[in-house]
Short mmCIF file of C-alpha atoms in Angstrom, two decimals:
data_model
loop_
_atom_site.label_atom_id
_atom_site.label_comp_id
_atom_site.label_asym_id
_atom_site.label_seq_id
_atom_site.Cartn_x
_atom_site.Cartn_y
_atom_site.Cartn_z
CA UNK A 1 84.46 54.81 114.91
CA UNK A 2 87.78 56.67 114.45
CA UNK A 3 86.58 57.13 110.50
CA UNK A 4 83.44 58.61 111.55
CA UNK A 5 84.98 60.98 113.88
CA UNK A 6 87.87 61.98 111.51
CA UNK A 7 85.19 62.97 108.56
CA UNK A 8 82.70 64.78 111.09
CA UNK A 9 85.45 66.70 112.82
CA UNK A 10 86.79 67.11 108.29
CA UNK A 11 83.01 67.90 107.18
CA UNK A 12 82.51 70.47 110.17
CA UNK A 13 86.27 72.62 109.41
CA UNK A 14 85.10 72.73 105.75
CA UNK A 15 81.55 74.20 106.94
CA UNK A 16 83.46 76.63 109.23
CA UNK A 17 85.81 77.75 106.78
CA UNK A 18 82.88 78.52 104.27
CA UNK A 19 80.97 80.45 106.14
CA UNK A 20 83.90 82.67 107.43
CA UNK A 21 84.60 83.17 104.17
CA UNK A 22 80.95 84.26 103.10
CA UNK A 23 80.68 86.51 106.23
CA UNK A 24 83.58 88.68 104.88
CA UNK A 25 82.49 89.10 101.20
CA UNK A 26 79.04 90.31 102.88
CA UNK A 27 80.99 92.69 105.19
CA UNK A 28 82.81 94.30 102.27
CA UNK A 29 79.54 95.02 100.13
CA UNK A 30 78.11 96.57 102.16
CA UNK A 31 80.21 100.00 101.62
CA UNK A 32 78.48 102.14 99.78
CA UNK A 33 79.81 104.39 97.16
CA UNK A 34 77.65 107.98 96.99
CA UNK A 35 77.10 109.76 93.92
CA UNK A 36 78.51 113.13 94.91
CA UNK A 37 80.31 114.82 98.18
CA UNK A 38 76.25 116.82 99.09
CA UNK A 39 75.21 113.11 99.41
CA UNK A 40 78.34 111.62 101.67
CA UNK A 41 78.03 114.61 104.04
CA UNK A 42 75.09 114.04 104.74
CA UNK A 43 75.92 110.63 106.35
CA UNK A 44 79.79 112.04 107.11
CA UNK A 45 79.83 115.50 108.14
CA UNK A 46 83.45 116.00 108.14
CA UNK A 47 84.10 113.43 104.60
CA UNK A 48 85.84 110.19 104.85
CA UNK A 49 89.53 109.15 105.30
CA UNK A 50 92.00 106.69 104.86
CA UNK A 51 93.67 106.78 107.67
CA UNK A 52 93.43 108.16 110.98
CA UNK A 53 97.11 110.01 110.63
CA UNK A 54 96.21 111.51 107.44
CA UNK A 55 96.65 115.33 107.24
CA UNK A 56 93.88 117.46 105.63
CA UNK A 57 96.23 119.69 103.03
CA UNK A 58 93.13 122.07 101.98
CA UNK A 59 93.23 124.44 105.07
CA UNK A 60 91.02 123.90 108.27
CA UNK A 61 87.78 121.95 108.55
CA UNK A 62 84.39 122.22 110.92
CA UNK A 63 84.37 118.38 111.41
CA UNK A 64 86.67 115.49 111.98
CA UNK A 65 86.86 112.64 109.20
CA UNK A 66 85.48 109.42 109.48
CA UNK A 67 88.03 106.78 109.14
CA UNK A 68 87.33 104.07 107.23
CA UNK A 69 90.05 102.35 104.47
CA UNK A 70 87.13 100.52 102.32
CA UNK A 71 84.66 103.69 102.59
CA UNK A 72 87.44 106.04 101.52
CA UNK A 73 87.96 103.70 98.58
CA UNK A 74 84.63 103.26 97.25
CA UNK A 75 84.64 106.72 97.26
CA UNK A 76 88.36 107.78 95.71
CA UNK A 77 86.99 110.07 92.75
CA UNK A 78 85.43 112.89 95.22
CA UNK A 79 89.02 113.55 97.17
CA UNK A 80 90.26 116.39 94.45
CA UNK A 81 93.09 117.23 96.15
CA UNK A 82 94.37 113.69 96.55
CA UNK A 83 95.37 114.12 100.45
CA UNK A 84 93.43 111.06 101.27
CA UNK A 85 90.55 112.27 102.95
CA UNK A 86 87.46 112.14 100.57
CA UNK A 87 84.84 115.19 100.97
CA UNK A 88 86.33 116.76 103.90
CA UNK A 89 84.24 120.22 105.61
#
C-alpha cells in the first residue's frame, strides 16, 4: 500500500510539473512581434515599454506606454532612439 501511494503521489508531481512547464512556453508565444510602428499603434496607442520607470527621451507624447518586458522585446528594432520604449506617440 505504502508503494502504491509513494508512486501515485511521484506520478502526479511529475504530471504537475509538466504541465506548469507547458503553460509558460504557451504564455510566452503568444507575444507578437508587428512588422512596423503604423501596425503596433494601432493595438498600442502610446508604443510599448520596458519598464514602467522608463523615461521617454524624444520630447512629449499624446499617450502613455504600455508596459510589457516580453512585448517590448519582440519588438526591440522599432525603438530608434534606444530609450526603451518601442513606438512611442
Amino acid at each position: 500500500m505504502k508503494k502504491y501511494l509513494k508512486y501515485c503521489l511521484s506520478a502526479g508531481l511529475l504530471l504537475a510539473l509538466s504541465i506548469g512547464t507547458v503553460s509558460t512556453v504557451s504564455a510566452e508565444s503568444k507575444v507578437k512581434t508587428y512588422k512596423n510602428c503604423t501596425e503596433l499603434n494601432k493595438v498600442y496607442k502610446g508604443g510599448v515599454a520596458i519598464s514602467s520607470s522608463t523615461k521617454n527621451k524624444g520630447g512629449k507624447t499624446k499617450y502613455k506606454p504600455f508596459v510589457s518586458k516580453a512585448l517590448y522585446e519582440a519588438n526591440k528594432k522599432s525603438d530608434r532612439d534606444k530609450d526603451g520604449i518601442a513606438c512611442e506617440k
